[in-house]
Coordinates of C-alpha atoms in Angstrom, one line a residue:
M28 CA 45.1 1.3 -8.5
I29 CA 43.5 4.6 -9.5
F30 CA 41.9 5.0 -6.1
R31 CA 43.6 6.8 -3.2
W32 CA 42.8 7.2 0.5
E33 CA 41.3 10.6 1.2
N34 CA 39.7 11.4 4.6
E35 CA 39.7 7.7 5.3
Q36 CA 37.7 7.0 2.1
L37 CA 38.8 5.5 -1.2
V38 CA 38.5 8.2 -3.9
G39 CA 39.1 7.8 -7.6
E40 CA 38.9 10.0 -10.6
L41 CA 37.3 8.0 -13.5
P42 CA 36.9 9.6 -17.0
H43 CA 34.1 12.2 -16.6
A44 CA 33.3 11.1 -13.0
R45 CA 34.4 11.1 -9.3
A46 CA 34.0 7.8 -7.5
V47 CA 34.1 7.1 -3.7
F48 CA 34.0 3.9 -1.8
S49 CA 33.5 4.7 1.8
S50 CA 35.0 2.8 4.7
A51 CA 34.0 2.4 8.3
G52 CA 36.3 5.2 9.4
G53 CA 35.9 9.0 9.6
G54 CA 32.4 9.3 11.3
V55 CA 30.8 9.8 14.6
S56 CA 28.9 6.5 15.3
T57 CA 30.0 4.3 18.2
G58 CA 29.8 0.6 19.2
P59 CA 29.2 -1.9 16.4
F60 CA 28.5 1.0 14.0
A61 CA 31.8 2.8 14.5
S62 CA 32.3 5.1 12.9
L63 CA 31.0 6.2 9.4
N64 CA 27.8 4.2 9.4
L65 CA 25.6 5.4 6.5
G66 CA 22.7 3.0 7.1
L67 CA 19.5 4.4 8.6
L68 CA 18.0 0.9 8.8
T69 CA 20.4 -0.1 11.4
D70 CA 20.1 0.4 15.2
D71 CA 22.4 3.4 15.1
A72 CA 21.2 6.8 16.3
P73 CA 19.6 8.6 13.3
E74 CA 21.5 11.8 14.2
N75 CA 24.8 10.0 13.9
V76 CA 23.9 8.6 10.5
A77 CA 22.8 12.1 9.4
E78 CA 26.2 13.5 10.3
N79 CA 28.0 10.7 8.7
R80 CA 26.1 11.2 5.5
R81 CA 26.9 14.9 5.6
R82 CA 30.6 14.1 5.9
L83 CA 30.3 11.7 3.0
G84 CA 28.7 14.5 0.9
E85 CA 31.7 16.7 1.6
T86 CA 34.1 14.0 0.3
V87 CA 32.0 13.3 -2.8
G88 CA 31.5 17.0 -3.5
H89 CA 27.6 17.1 -3.3
P90 CA 25.7 18.0 -0.2
W91 CA 23.3 15.4 1.3
P92 CA 20.5 14.9 0.3
R93 CA 21.5 15.4 -3.4
F94 CA 22.0 11.6 -3.7
C95 CA 20.0 9.2 -5.8
Y96 CA 19.2 5.9 -4.1
G97 CA 16.3 3.4 -3.5
R98 CA 15.3 0.8 -1.0
Q99 CA 17.6 -2.1 -1.8
V100 CA 16.0 -5.6 -1.9
H101 CA 18.6 -7.7 -3.7
G102 CA 16.8 -7.3 -7.0
T103 CA 17.7 -6.1 -10.5
T104 CA 15.7 -2.8 -10.8
V105 CA 17.9 0.1 -11.9
R106 CA 16.2 3.5 -11.8
R107 CA 16.7 6.0 -14.5
A108 CA 17.0 8.9 -12.0
T109 CA 15.9 12.4 -13.2
E110 CA 15.9 13.7 -9.6
P111 CA 17.0 12.6 -6.2
P112 CA 14.3 11.0 -3.9
S113 CA 12.2 13.5 -2.0
A114 CA 8.9 13.9 -0.2
E115 CA 7.3 14.2 -3.7
R116 CA 9.3 11.3 -5.1
P117 CA 9.5 8.6 -2.3
Y118 CA 12.0 5.8 -2.1
T119 CA 11.0 2.7 -4.1
E120 CA 12.6 -0.8 -4.4
E121 CA 15.7 -0.3 -6.5
D122 CA 19.2 -1.8 -6.4
G123 CA 20.8 0.6 -8.9
Q124 CA 20.7 4.2 -10.0
A125 CA 21.6 5.6 -13.3
T126 CA 21.6 9.4 -13.8
A127 CA 22.7 12.2 -16.1
L128 CA 22.2 14.8 -13.3
T129 CA 25.2 17.0 -12.8
D130 CA 24.2 18.2 -9.4
A131 CA 23.6 14.9 -7.7
A132 CA 25.4 11.6 -7.0
A133 CA 24.3 7.9 -7.5
I134 CA 24.8 5.8 -4.4
V135 CA 24.4 2.2 -3.2
F136 CA 24.8 0.9 0.4
T137 CA 26.7 -2.3 1.2
A138 CA 28.1 -4.4 4.0
D139 CA 29.6 -7.3 2.0
C140 CA 27.8 -7.0 -1.4
L141 CA 29.8 -5.7 -4.3
P142 CA 29.3 -2.0 -5.2
V143 CA 29.8 -1.5 -9.0
L144 CA 30.2 2.1 -10.3
L145 CA 29.9 3.0 -13.9
A146 CA 30.9 6.2 -15.7
A147 CA 30.3 7.5 -19.2
P148 CA 30.7 11.0 -20.7
G149 CA 27.0 11.8 -20.2
G150 CA 26.1 10.0 -17.0
V151 CA 27.0 7.7 -14.1
A152 CA 25.5 4.6 -12.4
A153 CA 25.8 2.7 -9.1
L154 CA 24.8 -0.9 -8.7
H155 CA 24.3 -3.1 -5.6
C156 CA 25.6 -6.5 -6.5
G157 CA 25.0 -9.3 -4.1
W158 CA 24.8 -12.8 -5.6
R159 CA 21.1 -12.6 -6.3
P160 CA 21.3 -9.3 -8.3
L161 CA 24.3 -10.7 -10.2
A162 CA 22.5 -13.9 -11.0
G163 CA 19.4 -11.9 -12.1
G164 CA 21.3 -9.7 -14.5
I165 CA 21.7 -6.4 -12.7
V166 CA 25.0 -5.6 -14.4
A167 CA 23.6 -5.8 -17.9
E168 CA 20.5 -3.9 -16.8
G169 CA 22.8 -1.2 -15.2
V170 CA 24.8 -0.8 -18.4
R171 CA 21.6 -0.6 -20.4
A172 CA 20.2 2.0 -18.0
L173 CA 23.3 4.1 -18.2
R174 CA 23.3 4.1 -22.0
E175 CA 19.7 5.2 -22.0
V176 CA 20.4 8.2 -19.8
A177 CA 23.9 9.0 -21.1
G178 CA 23.8 7.9 -24.7
E179 CA 25.8 5.3 -26.5
S180 CA 29.4 5.9 -25.5
E181 CA 32.3 4.2 -23.8
I182 CA 31.7 3.1 -20.2
V183 CA 34.3 2.6 -17.5
A184 CA 33.6 0.5 -14.4
A185 CA 35.0 0.3 -10.8
L186 CA 34.5 -2.6 -8.4
G187 CA 34.6 -1.7 -4.7
P188 CA 35.3 -3.4 -1.4
A189 CA 33.1 -6.6 -0.9
A190 CA 33.3 -10.1 0.5
R191 CA 35.8 -11.7 -1.8
G192 CA 36.8 -15.2 -2.9
C193 CA 39.2 -15.4 0.0
C194 CA 36.3 -15.4 2.5
Y195 CA 32.9 -15.6 0.9
E196 CA 31.5 -19.1 1.3
V197 CA 28.2 -20.2 -0.4
G198 CA 26.3 -23.4 -0.9
E199 CA 26.1 -25.5 -4.1
E200 CA 22.7 -23.9 -4.9
V201 CA 24.5 -20.5 -5.2
H202 CA 27.5 -21.9 -7.1
A203 CA 25.0 -23.4 -9.6
H204 CA 24.0 -19.9 -10.7
F205 CA 27.6 -19.1 -11.7
A206 CA 28.8 -22.4 -13.2
A207 CA 29.6 -20.6 -16.4
Y208 CA 32.1 -18.3 -14.8
D209 CA 35.6 -18.8 -13.5
A210 CA 34.5 -17.7 -10.0
R211 CA 34.7 -20.7 -7.8
R212 CA 37.6 -20.6 -5.3
G213 CA 38.3 -23.8 -3.5
E214 CA 35.5 -26.0 -2.2
R215 CA 33.0 -23.4 -1.2
N216 CA 34.1 -19.9 -1.9
L217 CA 32.7 -17.6 -4.6
D218 CA 34.4 -14.6 -6.2
L219 CA 31.6 -12.1 -6.9
A220 CA 34.1 -9.6 -8.4
A221 CA 35.1 -12.1 -11.0
V222 CA 31.5 -12.6 -12.0
A223 CA 30.8 -8.9 -12.2
A224 CA 33.9 -8.3 -14.2
Q225 CA 33.0 -10.9 -16.8
Q226 CA 29.4 -9.7 -17.0
L227 CA 30.7 -6.1 -17.6
R228 CA 32.9 -7.3 -20.4
D229 CA 30.0 -9.3 -21.9
A230 CA 27.9 -6.0 -21.8
G231 CA 30.6 -4.2 -23.7
V232 CA 32.5 -2.5 -20.8
D233 CA 36.2 -3.0 -21.6
T234 CA 37.8 -1.0 -18.8
V235 CA 37.2 -2.4 -15.3
H236 CA 39.1 -1.1 -12.2
D237 CA 39.1 -3.2 -9.1
V238 CA 40.2 -2.0 -5.6
E239 CA 40.7 -5.7 -4.7
L240 CA 39.7 -5.3 -1.0
C241 CA 37.7 -7.8 1.0
T242 CA 35.2 -6.4 3.6
M243 CA 35.3 -9.7 5.6
C244 CA 39.1 -9.8 6.3
D245 CA 39.8 -6.0 6.2
A246 CA 38.8 -4.3 9.4
R247 CA 38.6 -0.9 7.7
F248 CA 35.2 -1.9 6.4
F249 CA 31.8 -3.0 7.7
S250 CA 31.0 -6.7 7.1
H251 CA 27.6 -8.3 7.7
R252 CA 29.0 -11.8 7.8
R253 CA 32.1 -11.1 9.9
D254 CA 30.1 -9.1 12.4
K255 CA 27.2 -11.5 12.6
G256 CA 24.6 -9.1 11.2
I257 CA 25.2 -6.3 13.7
T258 CA 27.2 -3.7 11.8
G259 CA 27.1 -0.5 9.8
R260 CA 26.8 0.3 6.1
Q261 CA 29.3 1.7 3.7
A262 CA 28.6 3.0 0.2
G263 CA 29.7 3.2 -3.4
V264 CA 29.1 6.7 -4.8
I265 CA 29.7 8.2 -8.1
C266 CA 28.9 11.6 -9.6
R267 CA 29.7 13.4 -12.9
A268 CA 32.8 15.5 -12.9

């Protein structure tokens, strides 16, 4: 694995990019949000989340708020980001960010969904991949967005911690969306990472790194399902190097 633990976060050096998958450790939050909760839309104290985001920025190498992100709605919209959100450019509904900025990072927040990070010589992208975005085509759209902002060049991908095939149970209506993939595990379980990896290959991404960690059975991470909906948010972050 190209990723290593650094300040309780998974850090990897991809070609032309620095990638970080945060964990639940290394922050200041308490209770069900202990300790590096990055989600403002939780019941955690906003000042704790602000400090946690500041710490994440130190690990990534860009100060908060130089991060590109949107309001995630389990959709397939990927913003071609020319600047981070601000009072002049408010947050809109987006489940992915692609950018050529050298002074900002792309980020998505997760608590079981799969964070997919993309790196190319001229840009980076971060995608929030639950089953709905994967079924809707967010991976192909993310690759397309990165090529638009970075130019036609080789792309490398990294798959982060998420609910994996060992734990992630879904109904037949969800399995039906992925019948063409070798992603069913046993009677009910679905391997989202296997779906994403195949979709990346179909989109022309030949190199896919996978941390192979499950948020549901690994207590180092927040998990919406394991913690019955009361939990924090971790992130997948990538910036140009």
